[in-house]
Backbone as CSV, one residue per row, in Angstrom:
resi,resn,N_x,N_y,N_z,CA_x,CA_y,CA_z,C_x,C_y,C_z
1,MET,91.142,104.545,122.302,91.984,104.511,121.108,91.125,104.316,119.864
2,LYS,91.473,105.026,118.789,90.764,104.874,117.521,91.234,103.595,116.829
3,ARG,90.447,103.156,115.843,90.741,101.872,115.217,90.745,101.947,113.691
4,ILE,91.637,101.166,113.125,91.703,100.971,111.679,91.321,99.526,111.390
5,LEU,90.302,99.313,110.582,89.988,97.979,110.093,90.813,97.756,108.829
6,LEU,91.751,96.832,108.906,92.616,96.496,107.777,92.261,95.095,107.312
7,THR,91.788,94.970,106.073,91.381,93.658,105.577,92.258,93.190,104.429
8,GLY,92.429,91.873,104.371,93.069,91.211,103.241,92.183,90.065,102.793
9,PHE,92.629,89.372,101.752,91.844,88.260,101.205,92.605,86.943,101.296
10,GLU,91.831,85.859,101.325,92.393,84.533,101.217,92.868,84.293,99.778
11,PRO,93.634,83.213,99.517,94.037,82.897,98.136,92.828,82.676,97.238
12,PHE,93.035,82.877,95.917,91.917,82.749,94.982,92.443,82.462,93.574
13,LEU,91.567,81.937,92.735,91.888,81.633,91.338,93.217,80.891,91.250
14,SER,94.154,81.387,90.430,95.442,80.701,90.265,96.482,81.166,91.267
15,PHE,96.089,82.016,92.211,97.023,82.558,93.202,96.899,81.749,94.497
16,LYS,97.827,80.824,94.691,97.757,79.900,95.820,98.259,80.517,97.122
17,ILE,98.849,81.679,97.022,99.273,82.469,98.176,98.680,83.849,97.990
18,ASN,98.220,84.470,99.053,97.762,85.852,98.950,98.548,86.698,99.945
19,PRO,99.483,87.519,99.442,100.315,88.304,100.362,99.542,89.316,101.193
20,THR,98.311,89.654,100.792,97.535,90.563,101.639,97.259,89.925,102.996
21,MET,97.126,88.602,103.030,96.937,87.903,104.305,98.153,88.090,105.199
22,GLN,99.339,87.944,104.608,100.575,88.082,105.375,100.730,89.500,105.915
23,ILE,100.414,90.484,105.087,100.527,91.880,105.517,99.594,92.157,106.692
24,VAL,98.349,91.705,106.578,97.369,91.921,107.637,97.815,91.243,108.936
25,GLU,98.352,90.042,108.813,98.802,89.320,110.009,99.966,90.032,110.683
26,VAL,100.887,90.579,109.881,102.042,91.292,110.439,101.614,92.586,111.132
27,LEU,100.671,93.306,110.526,100.300,94.629,111.030,99.197,94.585,112.096
28,ASN,98.510,93.472,112.222,97.438,93.373,113.211,97.954,93.707,114.609
29,GLY,97.283,94.634,115.279,97.637,95.010,116.645,98.630,96.151,116.750
30,LYS,99.250,96.538,115.642,100.194,97.658,115.696,99.439,98.966,115.887
31,VAL,100.126,99.936,116.457,99.520,101.238,116.731,100.308,102.326,116.017
32,PHE,99.605,103.182,115.304,100.189,104.348,114.653,99.532,105.587,115.243
33,ASP,100.319,106.397,115.938,99.769,107.508,116.711,98.706,106.941,117.658
34,ASP,97.471,107.378,117.524,96.426,106.867,118.422,95.463,105.935,117.702
35,PHE,95.933,105.287,116.637,95.103,104.363,115.866,95.657,102.940,115.965
36,GLU,94.819,102.014,116.404,95.205,100.605,116.475,94.690,99.865,115.249
37,ILE,95.544,99.028,114.671,95.153,98.241,113.505,94.471,96.957,113.955
38,CYS,93.291,96.725,113.401,92.546,95.488,113.639,92.482,94.740,112.311
39,GLY,93.321,93.719,112.166,93.420,92.989,110.906,92.408,91.862,110.807
40,ARG,91.781,91.745,109.639,90.806,90.686,109.399,90.981,90.164,107.966
41,ILE,90.639,88.894,107.768,90.769,88.257,106.461,89.384,88.017,105.863
42,MET,89.249,88.372,104.580,87.985,88.230,103.871,87.966,86.947,103.045
43,GLU,86.798,86.330,102.964,86.602,85.213,102.043,86.429,85.754,100.620
44,VAL,86.869,84.970,99.643,86.648,85.336,98.241,85.331,84.682,97.815
45,ASP,84.261,85.333,98.184,82.916,84.793,98.001,81.951,85.960,97.817
46,PHE,81.379,86.070,96.625,80.475,87.186,96.339,79.266,87.201,97.272
47,ASN,78.756,86.028,97.630,77.539,85.962,98.430,77.778,86.239,99.909
48,LYS,79.016,86.034,100.379,79.301,86.173,101.807,80.074,87.447,102.149
49,SER,80.842,87.970,101.197,81.825,88.999,101.541,81.201,90.284,102.080
50,SER,80.100,90.710,101.509,79.479,91.955,101.971,79.065,91.851,103.429
51,ASN,78.394,90.753,103.764,77.977,90.562,105.159,79.171,90.367,106.078
52,GLN,80.196,89.707,105.583,81.398,89.510,106.386,82.049,90.840,106.728
53,LEU,82.147,91.734,105.738,82.714,93.054,106.005,81.865,93.812,107.012
54,LYS,80.551,93.746,106.857,79.660,94.434,107.788,79.820,93.891,109.212
55,GLU,80.026,92.588,109.328,80.261,91.995,110.653,81.561,92.515,111.259
56,TYR,82.597,92.618,110.453,83.870,93.148,110.939,83.723,94.610,111.358
57,ILE,82.964,95.373,110.580,82.737,96.780,110.916,81.988,96.897,112.237
58,ASP,80.951,96.089,112.407,80.193,96.104,113.668,81.086,95.739,114.848
59,GLU,81.988,94.792,114.633,82.888,94.330,115.692,83.927,95.384,116.049
60,VAL,84.550,95.966,115.034,85.690,96.865,115.242,85.259,98.309,115.485
61,GLN,84.147,98.734,114.870,83.707,100.133,114.922,84.856,101.055,114.478
62,PRO,85.308,100.881,113.237,86.511,101.578,112.794,86.301,103.055,112.486
63,ASP,87.370,103.810,112.641,87.426,105.197,112.191,88.010,105.281,110.786
64,ILE,88.761,104.248,110.416,89.366,104.139,109.089,89.191,102.701,108.615
65,ILE,88.845,102.539,107.338,88.776,101.215,106.723,89.738,101.196,105.542
66,ILE,90.723,100.314,105.602,91.645,100.129,104.488,91.608,98.664,104.096
67,SER,91.179,98.399,102.890,91.133,97.024,102.394,92.247,96.814,101.387
68,LEU,92.872,95.648,101.448,93.975,95.306,100.561,93.559,94.185,99.629
69,GLY,94.056,94.239,98.400,93.792,93.180,97.445,95.017,92.917,96.590
70,LEU,95.128,91.695,96.128,96.221,91.306,95.240,95.854,91.611,93.800
71,ALA,96.742,92.319,93.110,96.600,92.535,91.672,97.773,91.831,91.004
72,GLY,97.642,90.517,90.837,98.710,89.737,90.231,98.976,90.212,88.806
73,GLY,100.186,90.681,88.547,100.517,91.244,87.244,100.900,92.702,87.337
74,ARG,100.322,93.441,88.287,100.767,94.811,88.512,102.108,94.782,89.233
75,TYR,102.914,95.792,88.953,104.231,95.855,89.602,104.372,97.074,90.505
76,LYS,103.286,97.836,90.662,103.290,98.998,91.544,102.219,98.848,92.619
77,ILE,102.413,99.544,93.729,101.338,99.717,94.708,100.334,100.675,94.098
78,THR,99.063,100.298,94.090,98.069,101.128,93.393,96.843,101.374,94.268
79,PRO,96.833,102.474,95.015,95.602,102.877,95.706,94.504,103.142,94.678
80,GLU,93.320,102.678,94.978,92.206,102.808,94.031,91.426,104.098,94.270
81,ARG,91.028,104.717,93.164,90.294,105.982,93.245,88.787,105.798,93.355
82,ILE,88.254,104.720,92.729,86.802,104.610,92.612,86.341,103.163,92.678
83,ALA,85.169,102.950,93.270,84.495,101.641,93.273,83.153,101.810,92.571
84,ILE,82.793,100.849,91.728,81.529,100.939,90.994,80.549,99.872,91.484
85,ASN,79.278,100.150,91.288,78.205,99.269,91.753,77.982,98.134,90.752
86,MET,78.973,97.242,90.672,78.905,96.152,89.712,79.774,94.991,90.170
87,LYS,79.260,93.786,90.034,80.063,92.580,90.250,79.908,91.672,89.036
88,ASP,81.051,91.310,88.494,81.074,90.581,87.240,82.491,90.042,87.072
89,GLY,82.644,88.789,86.726,84.003,88.319,86.509,84.178,86.833,86.710
90,GLU,85.421,86.461,86.999,85.779,85.065,87.191,85.022,84.474,88.390
91,PRO,84.895,83.157,88.422,84.227,82.528,89.570,84.965,82.824,90.881
92,ASP,84.208,82.966,91.955,84.825,83.114,93.271,85.262,81.741,93.775
93,ASN,85.693,81.672,95.026,86.214,80.403,95.533,85.165,79.315,95.708
94,ASN,83.898,79.683,95.566,82.822,78.693,95.615,82.172,78.478,94.248
95,GLY,82.835,79.003,93.204,82.387,78.745,91.838,81.318,79.671,91.304
96,PHE,80.954,80.697,92.072,79.900,81.623,91.638,80.508,82.750,90.822
97,ALA,79.946,82.991,89.642,80.448,84.045,88.755,79.291,84.950,88.336
98,PRO,79.057,86.048,89.038,77.967,86.952,88.670,78.232,87.633,87.333
99,VAL,77.162,87.970,86.644,77.267,88.657,85.351,76.414,89.916,85.406
100,ASP,77.048,91.064,85.232,76.346,92.354,85.184,75.406,92.556,86.381
101,ALA,75.838,92.126,87.551,74.995,92.217,88.746,75.391,93.415,89.592
102,LYS,74.402,94.101,90.153,74.695,95.206,91.056,75.103,94.693,92.428
103,ILE,75.973,95.420,93.089,76.326,95.115,94.467,75.167,95.482,95.379
104,ALA,74.599,96.658,95.138,73.457,97.156,95.916,72.402,97.667,94.946
105,GLU,71.244,97.039,94.937,70.205,97.374,93.956,69.829,98.848,93.978
106,GLU,69.729,99.424,95.159,69.349,100.828,95.280,70.543,101.723,95.598
107,GLY,71.742,101.189,95.439,72.933,101.933,95.803,73.396,102.909,94.738
108,ALA,74.315,103.764,95.125,74.915,104.718,94.187,75.670,103.973,93.097
109,ASP,75.787,104.615,91.934,76.516,103.993,90.823,77.989,103.798,91.171
110,ALA,78.540,104.702,91.950,79.960,104.616,92.299,80.243,105.465,93.530
111,TYR,81.356,105.151,94.183,81.856,105.955,95.297,83.335,106.234,95.074
112,LEU,83.735,107.459,95.370,85.149,107.809,95.325,85.784,107.550,96.682
113,THR,87.029,107.087,96.668,87.745,106.836,97.901,87.821,108.098,98.754
114,THR,87.896,107.912,100.054,88.137,109.043,100.959,89.521,108.940,101.599
115,LEU,90.320,107.977,101.145,91.704,107.903,101.587,92.541,108.940,100.836
116,PRO,93.626,109.409,101.420,94.481,110.407,100.759,95.396,109.748,99.731
117,VAL,94.818,109.284,98.631,95.567,108.451,97.689,96.717,109.192,97.013
118,ARG,96.542,110.477,96.744,97.643,111.229,96.135,98.809,111.332,97.106
119,ARG,98.521,111.610,98.348,99.582,111.679,99.351,100.255,110.327,99.530
120,MET,99.474,109.269,99.485,100.056,107.929,99.580,101.069,107.691,98.455
121,VAL,100.636,107.962,97.243,101.491,107.712,96.080,102.743,108.575,96.121
122,ASP,102.575,109.835,96.471,103.741,110.724,96.568,104.712,110.235,97.638
123,ARG,104.185,109.796,98.779,105.046,109.302,99.857,105.773,108.028,99.431
124,LEU,105.043,107.111,98.803,105.658,105.864,98.366,106.755,106.107,97.338
125,ASN,106.457,106.922,96.343,107.471,107.220,95.332,108.677,107.923,95.944
126,GLY,108.409,108.800,96.889,109.495,109.501,97.570,110.386,108.577,98.373
127,GLU,109.806,107.465,98.847,110.556,106.491,99.641,111.154,105.378,98.769
128,GLY,110.952,105.493,97.442,111.541,104.522,96.533,110.676,103.332,96.184
129,TYR,109.380,103.396,96.541,108.469,102.311,96.212,107.608,102.704,95.010
130,PRO,107.671,101.979,93.893,106.857,102.318,92.723,105.365,102.303,93.058
131,ALA,104.691,103.394,92.730,103.264,103.507,93.071,102.584,104.474,92.117
132,GLU,101.296,104.265,91.896,100.475,105.201,91.131,99.017,104.977,91.502
133,ILE,98.205,106.007,91.312,96.768,105.871,91.542,96.169,105.033,90.425
134,SER,95.299,104.101,90.788,94.558,103.308,89.813,93.132,103.835,89.711
135,ASN,92.625,103.870,88.494,91.263,104.345,88.269,90.278,103.209,88.001
136,THR,90.711,101.987,88.253,89.777,100.874,88.163,90.150,99.786,89.155
137,ALA,89.215,99.455,90.016,89.385,98.346,90.948,88.792,97.069,90.380
138,GLY,88.416,97.109,89.086,87.821,95.950,88.443,86.374,95.753,88.854
139,THR,85.882,94.533,88.683,84.512,94.198,89.081,84.475,92.894,89.870
140,TYR,85.635,92.494,90.372,85.733,91.258,91.161,85.558,91.606,92.640
141,LEU,86.017,90.749,93.521,85.773,90.929,94.958,86.411,92.187,95.520
142,CYS,87.534,92.624,94.948,88.201,93.829,95.461,87.295,95.051,95.327
143,ASN,86.730,95.220,94.138,85.788,96.319,93.923,84.575,96.177,94.829
144,ASN,84.101,94.943,94.983,82.926,94.667,95.821,83.145,95.175,97.247
145,ILE,84.305,94.835,97.831,84.587,95.216,99.205,84.876,96.715,99.313
146,MET,85.545,97.265,98.323,85.781,98.713,98.336,84.446,99.465,98.318
147,TYR,83.523,99.025,97.478,82.214,99.681,97.376,81.471,99.615,98.711
148,GLU,81.456,98.438,99.334,80.735,98.283,100.597,81.362,99.124,101.705
149,GLY,82.694,99.175,101.744,83.361,99.996,102.753,83.064,101.467,102.578
150,LEU,83.038,101.916,101.338,82.760,103.329,101.068,81.293,103.666,101.316
151,ALA,80.399,102.728,101.048,78.978,102.960,101.340,78.786,103.176,102.843
152,TYR,79.465,102.358,103.640,79.399,102.528,105.096,79.974,103.884,105.502
153,ALA,81.140,104.213,104.953,81.787,105.482,105.301,80.912,106.668,104.922
154,LYS,80.248,106.580,103.786,79.362,107.661,103.337,78.222,107.860,104.336
155,ASN,77.667,106.770,104.821,76.557,106.862,105.778,77.015,107.405,107.131
156,GLN,78.247,107.080,107.507,78.766,107.547,108.793,79.197,109.007,108.737
157,GLY,79.762,109.386,107.619,80.150,110.777,107.428,81.520,111.155,107.941
158,ASN,82.065,110.404,108.865,83.365,110.774,109.444,84.372,109.630,109.410
159,VAL,84.140,108.643,108.559,85.031,107.489,108.430,85.764,107.575,107.102
160,LEU,87.078,107.402,107.142,87.865,107.327,105.915,87.887,105.883,105.440
161,ALA,87.746,105.677,104.132,87.716,104.312,103.616,88.256,104.255,102.193
162,GLY,88.779,103.090,101.851,89.269,102.898,100.496,90.009,101.586,100.350
163,PHE,90.672,101.433,99.210,91.245,100.153,98.825,92.614,100.362,98.192
164,ILE,93.521,99.414,98.486,94.860,99.460,97.900,95.167,98.102,97.285
165,HIS,95.510,98.096,96.005,95.973,96.882,95.352,97.491,96.780,95.472
166,ILE,97.974,95.567,95.685,99.407,95.348,95.806,99.860,94.316,94.776
167,PRO,101.151,94.348,94.404,101.702,93.294,93.547,101.851,91.993,94.325
168,ALA,102.227,90.950,93.606,102.520,89.665,94.244,103.788,89.771,95.085
169,SER,103.912,88.874,96.029,105.168,88.698,96.755,106.100,87.839,95.905
170,PHE,107.403,87.845,96.244,108.342,86.985,95.532,107.895,85.526,95.590
171,GLU,107.443,85.108,96.767,107.024,83.723,96.957,105.915,83.348,95.989
172,LEU,104.911,84.215,95.862,103.809,83.947,94.944,104.275,84.031,93.493
173,ALA,105.108,85.029,93.173,105.577,85.204,91.796,106.348,83.985,91.309
174,ILE,107.189,83.435,92.179,107.953,82.244,91.821,107.025,81.053,91.628
175,GLN,106.070,80.912,92.522,105.129,79.795,92.428,104.257,79.905,91.193
176,HIS,103.803,81.135,90.897,102.909,81.354,89.762,103.657,81.237,88.437
177,GLY,104.822,81.888,88.371,105.675,81.766,87.197,105.487,82.789,86.099
178,LYS,104.444,83.626,86.200,104.167,84.551,85.089,103.860,85.977,85.533
179,ILE,104.161,86.305,86.779,103.857,87.639,87.281,105.051,88.206,88.043
180,PRO,105.178,89.547,88.084,106.262,90.159,88.862,105.970,90.090,90.356
181,GLY,107.010,90.244,91.168,106.814,90.181,92.609,107.703,91.143,93.368
182,TRP,107.310,91.401,94.605,108.063,92.237,95.540,108.461,91.387,96.753
183,ASN,109.503,91.839,97.427,109.840,91.278,98.722,108.690,91.579,99.687
184,ILE,108.275,90.589,100.472,107.146,90.796,101.377,107.451,91.905,102.386
185,ARG,108.697,92.045,102.780,109.066,93.126,103.702,108.777,94.494,103.094
186,ASP,109.065,94.640,101.796,108.785,95.913,101.128,107.292,96.150,100.993
187,LEU,106.531,95.098,100.755,105.075,95.247,100.694,104.521,95.715,102.034
188,VAL,105.003,95.123,103.108,104.560,95.540,104.451,104.949,96.990,104.708
189,ASN,106.183,97.351,104.401,106.643,98.724,104.629,105.832,99.723,103.824
190,ALA,105.505,99.364,102.588,104.735,100.267,101.732,103.336,100.496,102.298
191,ILE,102.701,99.447,102.779,101.364,99.603,103.364,101.442,100.387,104.665
192,GLU,102.490,100.206,105.429,102.676,101.016,106.641,102.728,102.503,106.280
193,LEU,103.433,102.841,105.222,103.518,104.243,104.802,102.140,104.771,104.398
194,CYS,101.366,103.942,103.697,100.008,104.349,103.321,99.144,104.582,104.559
195,ILE,99.296,103.729,105.554,98.541,103.886,106.799,98.962,105.168,107.513
196,LYS,100.257,105.423,107.558,100.743,106.638,108.217,100.192,107.890,107.548
197,GLU,100.133,107.912,106.234,99.572,109.070,105.529,98.082,109.215,105.831
198,THR,97.382,108.101,105.950,95.953,108.150,106.255,95.713,108.647,107.673
199,VAL,96.502,108.152,108.608,96.379,108.610,110.000,96.695,110.087,110.102
200,SER,97.732,110.536,109.397,98.069,111.950,109.397,96.910,112.791,108.852
201,SER,96.291,112.301,107.776,95.147,113.010,107.189,93.978,113.043,108.162
202,ALA,93.724,111.919,108.840,92.605,111.854,109.786,92.807,112.780,110.977
203,ASN,94.056,113.009,111.340,94.344,113.856,112.505,94.424,115.337,112.179
204,GLU,94.311,115.690,110.918,94.409,117.111,110.537,93.096,117.848,110.823
């Protein structure tokens, strides 16, 4: 059976809940066609996350890598188009805040996703879930992990990889007080649709 590495993140900054963790936990072990989902949780740590992802890749040997991140404040599902070779931003969960630092010193300036993001967005909108392609994954941990996943996929040549940002869940939105939220069931369903489109693309 083929495998999908599906990653989410632990809580971070002012977000005391991270719905990507819940989505990964719900979908872990599910099978879509001949692809099994292997869910893993990432630390919000610039110094550890790259190696952690590589360890998960070595363990799972995925055919598809889909990483999820919380975009508190966005109200749509937003598959990301591009990851850039830069880490810069707010402190991570261990207080480290890189400034204008490269993810990979000798790496490419950027990588484009190999996930079928247009098909994802069209499917989501068709099913009634607000979605659009995003052209910036930022420079925080989400971009960091997207870049590393795509670098691996580029070297392998036959692995699909990319990143999807999601809105907050209702639970997080209520706790936070200043951001929009979705029902967690709808977030799970939306990511399932994105996975189905990716599996369909991989099988073509």
